[in-house]
Amino acid sequence: MDNPLPRPATAVSTDRAGAADRAGATDRARNPWWDNTRFLSATLIVILHTGGSIMTRVDVLHSFHIASWAFRVPAFVMLAGVFSNAGPLGPRSLRTLIQSIVLPALAFSLLYSLERYWLGNDFAVYVVQLPWTLWFLMSLFFWRLLLPLVVQLRHPLLVTTVIALAVGYVEEFGLEFSASRTLVYFPLFYLGWRIGQGFLSGWLNSRWSLYVSVAGILASCVVGWLWHRDIKGNWLSMRHPYAAGDPLSLEWAWVIRLLILASAAALVLCLLRVMPRRRLPLISTLGAGGFTIYLLHPLVILPVRELGYISRVNTPVEVAGLVLCAILLTTVLGSPPVRRLVRPLTRPSTGWLFAPAAAGSRQPERASTQIAPGHVPPAPEPASAS
């Protein structure tokens, strides 16, 4: 029989929340199911970012981009929700948010600026609109702040979905502060949190759902292969308001977004159902470094792309070599030595920033699990459907 759905422990100390990217004793407490899923999603992200600049002229990459879209960013969003906490944000939780999200976002944004300057561009500081993949950290910060409020609603999934569809008509919600993506992806983040509470455990454990999940993933591959040129990039980016040129006209543009969000949620559930739940050699270990992979890979890809090496790829053999290089890059960045090396950036010390808590002034608060994509709390317990 299938194992019951692992439920994230809610009594994990926030002081231990950063232990996700550590090798050694902590790995023994991780649940490999989530790490295996995270490794696959991180690998797909790195592959598509590596070949993104040539995707429009290489059909196989563009087809792969469409077929695997739901298994990349939507999967990361839902996994982040799984390991978030909807309890009140006390002082320790807020400090953890600063340490695990805000400071890494600022540090890597500065590194990106310095790298672009080294490549010959004007030096620019990104604060309101973080560069490239760092939008995810800004959205993650706001998702974590909003989650305790949203769960108080009578119908959270319905409300967040309506907002996600309606925000496409408001031009002010765009790239600044990652406002559009934050609101559009919020239903997936909330759904991930519900899964962490045991929701849909019947689907994730029943035998019949395995066959449906395999069929769903194959259907995504078929759509990507046959109709990848008909699916517009702005439908999937979630960054911009609706356009008048959409096939269903501006009045019904929300229907396309609804179908895409529903498909993304369904396909991520299919992915979770088919992912192995046992520890896989190398893959589970590398998946524990998903957060590190996500943060580091743009810094490696950017100079290779800007120096023109990727644009020279033309033949099928060269495309295959590019994909293999992306997989190798994922393996290196997710390895324990690299994670330990960059830990001062991915989980910086905050002793210099926060005043020490006064003796006897600490108020008990519901501890939150690590909300960054690289964390899995220890000692998961079986879940029941809710």
mmCIF file of C-alpha atoms in Angstrom:
data_model
loop_
_atom_site.group_PDB
_atom_site.id
_atom_site.type_symbol
_atom_site.label_atom_id
_atom_site.label_comp_id
_atom_site.label_asym_id
_atom_site.label_seq_id
_atom_site.Cartn_x
_atom_site.Cartn_y
_atom_site.Cartn_z
ATOM 1 C CA MET A 1 0.000 0.000 0.000
ATOM 2 C CA ASP A 2 1.045 3.622 -0.448
ATOM 3 C CA ASN A 3 2.452 5.513 2.476
ATOM 4 C CA PRO A 4 0.207 8.124 4.088
ATOM 5 C CA LEU A 5 0.744 11.737 3.127
ATOM 6 C CA PRO A 6 3.606 13.160 5.177
ATOM 7 C CA ARG A 7 2.427 16.148 7.146
ATOM 8 C CA PRO A 8 4.883 18.920 7.975
ATOM 9 C CA ALA A 9 5.544 19.191 11.675
ATOM 10 C CA THR A 10 4.155 22.428 13.071
ATOM 11 C CA ALA A 11 6.150 22.399 16.273
ATOM 12 C CA VAL A 12 9.488 23.000 14.623
ATOM 13 C CA SER A 13 11.465 25.764 16.301
ATOM 14 C CA THR A 14 12.078 28.825 14.156
ATOM 15 C CA ASP A 15 15.639 28.783 15.405
ATOM 16 C CA ARG A 16 16.080 25.518 13.474
ATOM 17 C CA ALA A 17 14.241 26.689 10.383
ATOM 18 C CA GLY A 18 17.431 27.446 8.509
ATOM 19 C CA ALA A 19 18.798 23.927 8.825
ATOM 20 C CA ALA A 20 17.252 22.883 5.530
ATOM 21 C CA ASP A 21 20.364 23.354 3.445
ATOM 22 C CA ARG A 22 22.711 21.655 5.907
ATOM 23 C CA ALA A 23 24.186 18.274 5.185
ATOM 24 C CA GLY A 24 24.710 15.607 7.779
ATOM 25 C CA ALA A 25 22.435 14.813 10.682
ATOM 26 C CA THR A 26 19.648 17.086 9.488
ATOM 27 C CA ASP A 27 19.245 15.130 6.250
ATOM 28 C CA ARG A 28 18.212 12.064 8.225
ATOM 29 C CA ALA A 29 15.096 13.917 9.413
ATOM 30 C CA ARG A 30 14.029 15.150 5.980
ATOM 31 C CA ASN A 31 11.212 13.585 4.045
ATOM 32 C CA PRO A 32 12.654 12.554 0.658
ATOM 33 C CA TRP A 33 9.312 12.946 -1.136
ATOM 34 C CA TRP A 34 9.501 16.734 -1.001
ATOM 35 C CA ASP A 35 13.227 16.789 -1.763
ATOM 36 C CA ASN A 36 12.761 14.610 -4.846
ATOM 37 C CA THR A 37 10.030 16.931 -6.095
ATOM 38 C CA ARG A 38 12.109 19.995 -5.378
ATOM 39 C CA PHE A 39 15.103 18.627 -7.267
ATOM 40 C CA LEU A 40 13.017 17.934 -10.363
ATOM 41 C CA SER A 41 11.450 21.404 -10.291
ATOM 42 C CA ALA A 42 14.806 23.100 -9.733
ATOM 43 C CA THR A 43 16.361 21.144 -12.598
ATOM 44 C CA LEU A 44 13.560 22.135 -14.970
ATOM 45 C CA ILE A 45 13.961 25.787 -13.960
ATOM 46 C CA VAL A 46 17.707 25.729 -14.609
ATOM 47 C CA ILE A 47 17.267 23.999 -17.984
ATOM 48 C CA LEU A 48 14.741 26.549 -19.202
ATOM 49 C CA HIS A 49 16.700 29.526 -17.908
ATOM 50 C CA THR A 50 19.810 28.167 -19.592
ATOM 51 C CA GLY A 51 18.121 27.813 -22.964
ATOM 52 C CA GLY A 52 15.645 30.648 -22.614
ATOM 53 C CA SER A 53 17.486 33.029 -24.937
ATOM 54 C CA ILE A 54 17.296 30.582 -27.864
ATOM 55 C CA MET A 55 13.914 29.090 -27.079
ATOM 56 C CA THR A 56 12.019 31.017 -29.753
ATOM 57 C CA ARG A 57 14.067 29.428 -32.558
ATOM 58 C CA VAL A 58 14.500 25.936 -31.085
ATOM 59 C CA ASP A 59 11.178 24.131 -31.215
ATOM 60 C CA VAL A 60 12.151 21.332 -28.870
ATOM 61 C CA LEU A 61 13.068 23.811 -26.118
ATOM 62 C CA HIS A 62 9.912 25.840 -26.621
ATOM 63 C CA SER A 63 7.809 22.692 -26.541
ATOM 64 C CA PHE A 64 9.610 21.588 -23.385
ATOM 65 C CA HIS A 65 8.980 25.022 -21.859
ATOM 66 C CA ILE A 66 5.216 24.742 -22.354
ATOM 67 C CA ALA A 67 4.957 21.080 -21.346
ATOM 68 C CA SER A 68 6.907 21.535 -18.110
ATOM 69 C CA TRP A 69 5.708 24.984 -17.045
ATOM 70 C CA ALA A 70 3.476 23.723 -14.237
ATOM 71 C CA PHE A 71 6.293 21.611 -12.805
ATOM 72 C CA ARG A 72 8.570 24.622 -12.381
ATOM 73 C CA VAL A 73 7.352 27.849 -10.780
ATOM 74 C CA PRO A 74 3.834 26.641 -9.813
ATOM 75 C CA ALA A 75 5.402 23.598 -8.148
ATOM 76 C CA PHE A 76 7.821 25.818 -6.210
ATOM 77 C CA VAL A 77 4.940 28.083 -5.166
ATOM 78 C CA MET A 78 2.885 25.172 -3.844
ATOM 79 C CA LEU A 79 5.871 23.627 -2.067
ATOM 80 C CA ALA A 80 6.533 26.970 -0.391
ATOM 81 C CA GLY A 81 2.925 26.938 0.793
ATOM 82 C CA VAL A 82 3.251 23.399 2.132
ATOM 83 C CA PHE A 83 5.971 24.510 4.525
ATOM 84 C CA SER A 84 4.479 27.821 5.566
ATOM 85 C CA ASN A 85 2.654 28.527 8.780
ATOM 86 C CA ALA A 86 -0.645 30.363 9.099
ATOM 87 C CA GLY A 87 -0.214 31.207 12.774
ATOM 88 C CA PRO A 88 0.239 34.760 14.065
ATOM 89 C CA LEU A 89 3.544 36.325 13.091
ATOM 90 C CA GLY A 90 5.385 36.884 16.351
ATOM 91 C CA PRO A 91 8.812 38.494 16.775
ATOM 92 C CA ARG A 92 10.784 35.329 16.099
ATOM 93 C CA SER A 93 8.784 34.527 12.973
ATOM 94 C CA LEU A 94 9.318 38.028 11.637
ATOM 95 C CA ARG A 95 13.041 37.771 12.292
ATOM 96 C CA THR A 96 13.080 34.488 10.421
ATOM 97 C CA LEU A 97 11.363 36.137 7.443
ATOM 98 C CA ILE A 98 13.999 38.840 7.400
ATOM 99 C CA GLN A 99 16.819 36.311 7.663
ATOM 100 C CA SER A 100 15.554 33.723 5.192
ATOM 101 C CA ILE A 101 13.923 35.961 2.570
ATOM 102 C CA VAL A 102 14.664 39.688 2.765
ATOM 103 C CA LEU A 103 18.409 39.592 3.371
ATOM 104 C CA PRO A 104 19.101 36.878 0.742
ATOM 105 C CA ALA A 105 16.988 38.819 -1.766
ATOM 106 C CA LEU A 106 18.982 42.012 -1.171
ATOM 107 C CA ALA A 107 22.320 40.168 -1.202
ATOM 108 C CA PHE A 108 21.681 38.377 -4.484
ATOM 109 C CA SER A 109 20.183 41.477 -6.051
ATOM 110 C CA LEU A 110 23.431 43.301 -5.284
ATOM 111 C CA LEU A 111 25.469 40.412 -6.705
ATOM 112 C CA TYR A 112 23.369 40.538 -9.874
ATOM 113 C CA SER A 113 24.005 44.286 -10.171
ATOM 114 C CA LEU A 114 27.744 43.825 -9.716
ATOM 115 C CA GLU A 115 27.845 41.026 -12.265
ATOM 116 C CA ARG A 116 25.982 43.076 -14.856
ATOM 117 C CA TYR A 117 28.368 45.960 -14.232
ATOM 118 C CA TRP A 118 31.321 43.598 -14.710
ATOM 119 C CA LEU A 119 29.773 42.527 -18.024
ATOM 120 C CA GLY A 120 29.764 46.134 -19.235
ATOM 121 C CA ASN A 121 26.306 47.387 -18.258
ATOM 122 C CA ASP A 122 25.537 50.464 -16.191
ATOM 123 C CA PHE A 123 25.443 49.812 -12.463
ATOM 124 C CA ALA A 124 21.868 49.703 -11.177
ATOM 125 C CA VAL A 125 20.418 48.925 -7.771
ATOM 126 C CA TYR A 126 17.223 46.852 -7.798
ATOM 127 C CA VAL A 127 14.863 47.334 -4.876
ATOM 128 C CA VAL A 128 11.294 47.897 -6.094
ATOM 129 C CA GLN A 129 11.628 45.405 -8.951
ATOM 130 C CA LEU A 130 14.081 42.634 -8.121
ATOM 131 C CA PRO A 131 15.942 41.148 -11.090
ATOM 132 C CA TRP A 132 15.296 37.876 -12.857
ATOM 133 C CA THR A 133 14.294 35.031 -10.500
ATOM 134 C CA LEU A 134 14.394 37.104 -7.302
ATOM 135 C CA TRP A 135 10.779 38.155 -7.787
ATOM 136 C CA PHE A 136 9.939 34.835 -6.133
ATOM 137 C CA LEU A 137 11.502 35.930 -2.833
ATOM 138 C CA MET A 138 9.580 39.191 -2.808
ATOM 139 C CA SER A 139 6.331 37.348 -3.508
ATOM 140 C CA LEU A 140 7.193 34.746 -0.890
ATOM 141 C CA PHE A 141 7.647 37.479 1.695
ATOM 142 C CA PHE A 142 4.196 38.905 0.985
ATOM 143 C CA TRP A 143 2.555 35.458 0.799
ATOM 144 C CA ARG A 144 3.893 34.652 4.243
ATOM 145 C CA LEU A 145 2.668 37.963 5.629
ATOM 146 C CA LEU A 146 -0.797 37.585 4.078
ATOM 147 C CA LEU A 147 -1.390 33.901 4.838
ATOM 148 C CA PRO A 148 -2.466 34.368 8.516
ATOM 149 C CA LEU A 149 -5.070 36.878 7.322
ATOM 150 C CA VAL A 150 -6.300 34.890 4.324
ATOM 151 C CA VAL A 151 -6.950 31.713 6.319
ATOM 152 C CA GLN A 152 -9.449 33.671 8.437
ATOM 153 C CA LEU A 153 -11.714 34.118 5.425
ATOM 154 C CA ARG A 154 -14.776 31.948 4.989
ATOM 155 C CA HIS A 155 -13.741 30.832 1.481
ATOM 156 C CA PRO A 156 -10.007 31.566 1.103
ATOM 157 C CA LEU A 157 -9.428 29.676 -2.137
ATOM 158 C CA LEU A 158 -12.409 31.299 -3.840
ATOM 159 C CA VAL A 159 -11.452 34.798 -2.691
ATOM 160 C CA THR A 160 -7.799 34.488 -3.684
ATOM 161 C CA THR A 161 -8.786 33.057 -7.064
ATOM 162 C CA VAL A 162 -11.218 35.908 -7.769
ATOM 163 C CA ILE A 163 -8.499 38.420 -6.872
ATOM 164 C CA ALA A 164 -5.999 36.591 -9.091
ATOM 165 C CA LEU A 165 -8.389 36.854 -12.036
ATOM 166 C CA ALA A 166 -9.471 40.432 -11.357
ATOM 167 C CA VAL A 167 -5.971 41.862 -10.945
ATOM 168 C CA GLY A 168 -5.375 41.359 -14.659
ATOM 169 C CA TYR A 169 -7.661 44.328 -15.274
ATOM 170 C CA VAL A 170 -5.646 46.669 -13.023
ATOM 171 C CA GLU A 171 -2.631 48.080 -14.828
ATOM 172 C CA GLU A 172 -1.051 49.336 -11.608
ATOM 173 C CA PHE A 173 -0.398 45.742 -10.547
ATOM 174 C CA GLY A 174 2.630 44.769 -12.564
ATOM 175 C CA LEU A 175 6.311 44.081 -11.976
ATOM 176 C CA GLU A 176 6.842 46.565 -9.140
ATOM 177 C CA PHE A 177 7.089 44.738 -5.815
ATOM 178 C CA SER A 178 6.131 41.618 -7.785
ATOM 179 C CA ALA A 179 2.530 42.695 -7.188
ATOM 180 C CA SER A 180 0.923 40.853 -10.102
ATOM 181 C CA ARG A 181 2.657 37.516 -9.534
ATOM 182 C CA THR A 182 2.065 37.717 -5.794
ATOM 183 C CA LEU A 183 -1.684 37.972 -6.215
ATOM 184 C CA VAL A 184 -2.021 35.653 -9.214
ATOM 185 C CA TYR A 185 -0.024 32.809 -7.646
ATOM 186 C CA PHE A 186 -1.578 33.219 -4.197
ATOM 187 C CA PRO A 187 -4.292 30.561 -4.805
ATOM 188 C CA LEU A 188 -1.554 28.006 -5.538
ATOM 189 C CA PHE A 189 0.373 29.058 -2.446
ATOM 190 C CA TYR A 190 -2.751 28.702 -0.317
ATOM 191 C CA LEU A 191 -3.525 25.320 -1.881
ATOM 192 C CA GLY A 192 0.001 24.210 -0.994
ATOM 193 C CA TRP A 193 -0.574 25.244 2.606
ATOM 194 C CA ARG A 194 -3.809 23.237 2.666
ATOM 195 C CA ILE A 195 -1.927 20.190 1.361
ATOM 196 C CA GLY A 196 0.509 20.643 4.228
ATOM 197 C CA GLN A 197 -2.476 20.442 6.574
ATOM 198 C CA GLY A 198 -3.559 17.114 5.109
ATOM 199 C CA PHE A 199 -5.929 18.329 2.408
ATOM 200 C CA LEU A 200 -6.220 16.005 -0.623
ATOM 201 C CA SER A 201 -4.418 13.189 1.173
ATOM 202 C CA GLY A 202 -6.928 10.806 -0.417
ATOM 203 C CA TRP A 203 -5.785 11.842 -3.880
ATOM 204 C CA LEU A 204 -2.119 11.663 -2.955
ATOM 205 C CA ASN A 205 -2.431 8.158 -1.503
ATOM 206 C CA SER A 206 -5.072 6.323 -3.526
ATOM 207 C CA ARG A 207 -4.037 3.820 -6.172
ATOM 208 C CA TRP A 208 -6.443 5.060 -8.848
ATOM 209 C CA SER A 209 -5.009 8.583 -8.723
ATOM 210 C CA LEU A 210 -1.619 7.253 -9.818
ATOM 211 C CA TYR A 211 -3.002 6.275 -13.237
ATOM 212 C CA VAL A 212 -4.831 9.599 -13.566
ATOM 213 C CA SER A 213 -1.625 11.467 -12.670
ATOM 214 C CA VAL A 214 0.414 9.640 -15.275
ATOM 215 C CA ALA A 215 -2.257 10.446 -17.864
ATOM 216 C CA GLY A 216 -2.247 14.099 -16.799
ATOM 217 C CA ILE A 217 1.513 14.423 -17.193
ATOM 218 C CA LEU A 218 1.401 12.716 -20.584
ATOM 219 C CA ALA A 219 -1.390 15.089 -21.646
ATOM 220 C CA SER A 220 0.796 18.047 -20.685
ATOM 221 C CA CYS A 221 3.581 16.652 -22.849
ATOM 222 C CA VAL A 222 1.193 16.199 -25.782
ATOM 223 C CA VAL A 223 -0.101 19.771 -25.457
ATOM 224 C CA GLY A 224 3.460 21.066 -25.287
ATOM 225 C CA TRP A 225 4.455 19.134 -28.390
ATOM 226 C CA LEU A 226 1.446 19.886 -30.582
ATOM 227 C CA TRP A 227 0.324 23.374 -29.530
ATOM 228 C CA HIS A 228 3.345 25.024 -27.946
ATOM 229 C CA ARG A 229 3.339 27.859 -30.486
ATOM 230 C CA ASP A 230 -0.331 28.605 -29.796
ATOM 231 C CA ILE A 231 0.188 29.188 -26.065
ATOM 232 C CA LYS A 232 1.389 32.729 -25.444
ATOM 233 C CA GLY A 233 4.209 33.478 -23.047
ATOM 234 C CA ASN A 234 2.305 36.323 -21.369
ATOM 235 C CA TRP A 235 -0.422 33.853 -20.381
ATOM 236 C CA LEU A 236 2.101 31.951 -18.274
ATOM 237 C CA SER A 237 4.261 34.780 -16.957
ATOM 238 C CA MET A 238 1.542 36.290 -14.730
ATOM 239 C CA ARG A 239 3.462 39.580 -14.816
ATOM 240 C CA HIS A 240 1.283 41.872 -16.901
ATOM 241 C CA PRO A 241 -2.367 42.935 -17.202
ATOM 242 C CA TYR A 242 -4.607 41.389 -19.811
ATOM 243 C CA ALA A 243 -4.143 42.492 -23.411
ATOM 244 C CA ALA A 244 -6.854 43.420 -25.888
ATOM 245 C CA GLY A 245 -5.344 41.034 -28.417
ATOM 246 C CA ASP A 246 -6.066 37.918 -26.346
ATOM 247 C CA PRO A 247 -8.121 35.331 -28.267
ATOM 248 C CA LEU A 248 -11.176 35.685 -26.029
ATOM 249 C CA SER A 249 -10.997 39.507 -26.083
ATOM 250 C CA LEU A 250 -10.295 41.654 -23.051
ATOM 251 C CA GLU A 251 -13.706 40.980 -21.541
ATOM 252 C CA TRP A 252 -13.126 37.229 -21.255
ATOM 253 C CA ALA A 253 -9.358 37.203 -20.768
ATOM 254 C CA TRP A 254 -9.833 36.047 -17.181
ATOM 255 C CA VAL A 255 -11.098 32.694 -18.472
ATOM 256 C CA ILE A 256 -7.673 31.914 -19.935
ATOM 257 C CA ARG A 257 -5.977 32.736 -16.633
ATOM 258 C CA LEU A 258 -8.465 30.606 -14.727
ATOM 259 C CA LEU A 259 -7.831 27.631 -17.017
ATOM 260 C CA ILE A 260 -4.069 28.050 -16.692
ATOM 261 C CA LEU A 261 -4.165 28.276 -12.884
ATOM 262 C CA ALA A 262 -6.485 25.270 -12.658
ATOM 263 C CA SER A 263 -4.251 23.283 -15.009
ATOM 264 C CA ALA A 264 -1.159 24.246 -13.005
ATOM 265 C CA ALA A 265 -2.728 23.113 -9.727
ATOM 266 C CA ALA A 266 -3.912 19.834 -11.259
ATOM 267 C CA LEU A 267 -0.540 19.093 -12.857
ATOM 268 C CA VAL A 268 1.397 19.821 -9.655
ATOM 269 C CA LEU A 269 -0.893 17.375 -7.858
ATOM 270 C CA CYS A 270 -0.124 14.853 -10.598
ATOM 271 C CA LEU A 271 3.587 15.469 -10.124
ATOM 272 C CA LEU A 272 3.365 14.972 -6.359
ATOM 273 C CA ARG A 273 1.437 11.747 -6.861
ATOM 274 C CA VAL A 274 3.975 10.149 -9.178
ATOM 275 C CA MET A 275 7.133 11.322 -7.383
ATOM 276 C CA PRO A 276 8.946 8.537 -5.473
ATOM 277 C CA ARG A 277 8.551 8.850 -1.713
ATOM 278 C CA ARG A 278 11.668 6.919 -0.804
ATOM 279 C CA ARG A 279 15.101 8.389 -0.580
ATOM 280 C CA LEU A 280 16.847 8.375 -3.961
ATOM 281 C CA PRO A 281 20.650 8.354 -4.105
ATOM 282 C CA LEU A 282 22.019 11.813 -4.913
ATOM 283 C CA ILE A 283 18.639 13.241 -5.997
ATOM 284 C CA SER A 284 17.204 13.539 -2.487
ATOM 285 C CA THR A 285 20.422 15.116 -1.218
ATOM 286 C CA LEU A 286 20.518 17.634 -4.053
ATOM 287 C CA GLY A 287 16.828 18.410 -3.629
ATOM 288 C CA ALA A 288 17.551 19.570 -0.100
ATOM 289 C CA GLY A 289 19.469 22.438 -1.702
ATOM 290 C CA GLY A 290 16.614 23.612 -3.902
ATOM 291 C CA PHE A 291 16.687 27.108 -2.415
ATOM 292 C CA THR A 292 20.410 27.426 -3.069
ATOM 293 C CA ILE A 293 20.028 26.178 -6.647
ATOM 294 C CA TYR A 294 17.277 28.696 -7.287
ATOM 295 C CA LEU A 295 19.324 31.628 -5.983
ATOM 296 C CA LEU A 296 22.691 30.766 -7.511
ATOM 297 C CA HIS A 297 21.957 29.552 -11.019
ATOM 298 C CA PRO A 298 21.214 32.987 -12.593
ATOM 299 C CA LEU A 299 24.644 34.226 -11.520
ATOM 300 C CA VAL A 300 26.241 31.375 -13.475
ATOM 301 C CA ILE A 301 23.977 31.540 -16.526
ATOM 302 C CA LEU A 302 24.066 35.330 -16.982
ATOM 303 C CA PRO A 303 27.736 35.715 -18.047
ATOM 304 C CA VAL A 304 27.577 32.624 -20.268
ATOM 305 C CA ARG A 305 24.539 34.070 -22.013
ATOM 306 C CA GLU A 306 25.805 37.647 -22.242
ATOM 307 C CA LEU A 307 29.139 36.540 -23.691
ATOM 308 C CA GLY A 308 27.260 34.857 -26.535
ATOM 309 C CA TYR A 309 28.038 31.207 -25.867
ATOM 310 C CA ILE A 310 24.415 30.103 -25.597
ATOM 311 C CA SER A 311 23.335 31.937 -28.754
ATOM 312 C CA ARG A 312 25.787 29.828 -30.751
ATOM 313 C CA VAL A 313 23.868 26.644 -30.011
ATOM 314 C CA ASN A 314 22.149 25.425 -33.186
ATOM 315 C CA THR A 315 22.364 21.693 -33.847
ATOM 316 C CA PRO A 316 20.395 19.014 -31.960
ATOM 317 C CA VAL A 317 23.656 17.720 -30.484
ATOM 318 C CA GLU A 318 24.504 21.190 -29.172
ATOM 319 C CA VAL A 319 21.010 21.575 -27.699
ATOM 320 C CA ALA A 320 21.375 18.216 -25.941
ATOM 321 C CA GLY A 321 24.785 19.320 -24.661
ATOM 322 C CA LEU A 322 23.274 22.543 -23.345
ATOM 323 C CA VAL A 323 20.618 20.585 -21.444
ATOM 324 C CA LEU A 324 23.251 18.279 -19.978
ATOM 325 C CA CYS A 325 25.280 21.306 -18.864
ATOM 326 C CA ALA A 326 22.175 22.694 -17.130
ATOM 327 C CA ILE A 327 21.640 19.393 -15.303
ATOM 328 C CA LEU A 328 25.308 19.365 -14.284
ATOM 329 C CA LEU A 329 24.986 22.937 -13.027
ATOM 330 C CA THR A 330 21.984 21.939 -10.920
ATOM 331 C CA THR A 331 23.963 19.051 -9.455
ATOM 332 C CA VAL A 332 26.913 21.235 -8.525
ATOM 333 C CA LEU A 333 24.868 24.071 -7.025
ATOM 334 C CA GLY A 334 22.735 21.688 -4.947
ATOM 335 C CA SER A 335 25.710 19.782 -3.545
ATOM 336 C CA PRO A 336 26.380 20.041 0.206
ATOM 337 C CA PRO A 337 29.828 21.694 -0.206
ATOM 338 C CA VAL A 338 28.371 24.533 -2.301
ATOM 339 C CA ARG A 339 25.449 24.946 0.088
ATOM 340 C CA ARG A 340 27.823 25.275 3.026
ATOM 341 C CA LEU A 341 30.009 27.702 1.107
ATOM 342 C CA VAL A 342 27.192 30.134 0.273
ATOM 343 C CA ARG A 343 25.272 29.755 3.511
ATOM 344 C CA PRO A 344 26.348 33.248 4.680
ATOM 345 C CA LEU A 345 24.371 34.560 1.689
ATOM 346 C CA THR A 346 21.390 32.191 1.685
ATOM 347 C CA ARG A 347 20.990 32.239 5.466
ATOM 348 C CA PRO A 348 22.951 35.249 6.737
ATOM 349 C CA SER A 349 23.589 35.923 10.391
ATOM 350 C CA THR A 350 21.334 38.610 11.849
ATOM 351 C CA GLY A 351 23.056 39.186 15.171
ATOM 352 C CA TRP A 352 24.300 42.522 13.863
ATOM 353 C CA LEU A 353 20.794 43.603 12.872
ATOM 354 C CA PHE A 354 18.465 42.660 15.727
ATOM 355 C CA ALA A 355 18.711 43.635 19.332
ATOM 356 C CA PRO A 356 18.905 40.651 21.715
ATOM 357 C CA ALA A 357 15.586 39.723 23.289
ATOM 358 C CA ALA A 358 15.293 40.906 26.856
ATOM 359 C CA ALA A 359 15.263 38.175 29.495
ATOM 360 C CA GLY A 360 11.744 37.077 30.320
ATOM 361 C CA SER A 361 10.249 39.169 27.516
ATOM 362 C CA ARG A 362 9.774 36.353 25.027
ATOM 363 C CA GLN A 363 6.161 35.562 24.348
ATOM 364 C CA PRO A 364 5.236 32.025 23.333
ATOM 365 C CA GLU A 365 4.232 31.862 19.723
ATOM 366 C CA ARG A 366 3.304 29.184 17.327
ATOM 367 C CA ALA A 367 6.524 28.226 15.643
ATOM 368 C CA SER A 368 6.677 28.475 11.888
ATOM 369 C CA THR A 369 8.392 26.123 9.546
ATOM 370 C CA GLN A 370 10.889 27.381 6.990
ATOM 371 C CA ILE A 371 9.061 29.014 4.131
ATOM 372 C CA ALA A 372 11.921 29.145 1.670
ATOM 373 C CA PRO A 373 11.846 26.577 -1.141
ATOM 374 C CA GLY A 374 14.882 24.795 0.233
ATOM 375 C CA HIS A 375 13.402 23.695 3.545
ATOM 376 C CA VAL A 376 11.665 20.565 4.720
ATOM 377 C CA PRO A 377 10.870 20.272 8.431
ATOM 378 C CA PRO A 378 12.000 17.196 10.322
ATOM 379 C CA ALA A 379 9.860 14.387 11.658
ATOM 380 C CA PRO A 380 6.767 14.595 9.466
ATOM 381 C CA GLU A 381 3.733 12.918 10.870
ATOM 382 C CA PRO A 382 0.916 11.134 9.034
ATOM 383 C CA ALA A 383 -1.845 13.416 7.890
ATOM 384 C CA SER A 384 -5.566 12.996 7.830
ATOM 385 C CA ALA A 385 -7.818 14.638 5.333
ATOM 386 C CA SER A 386 -9.318 17.890 6.452
#
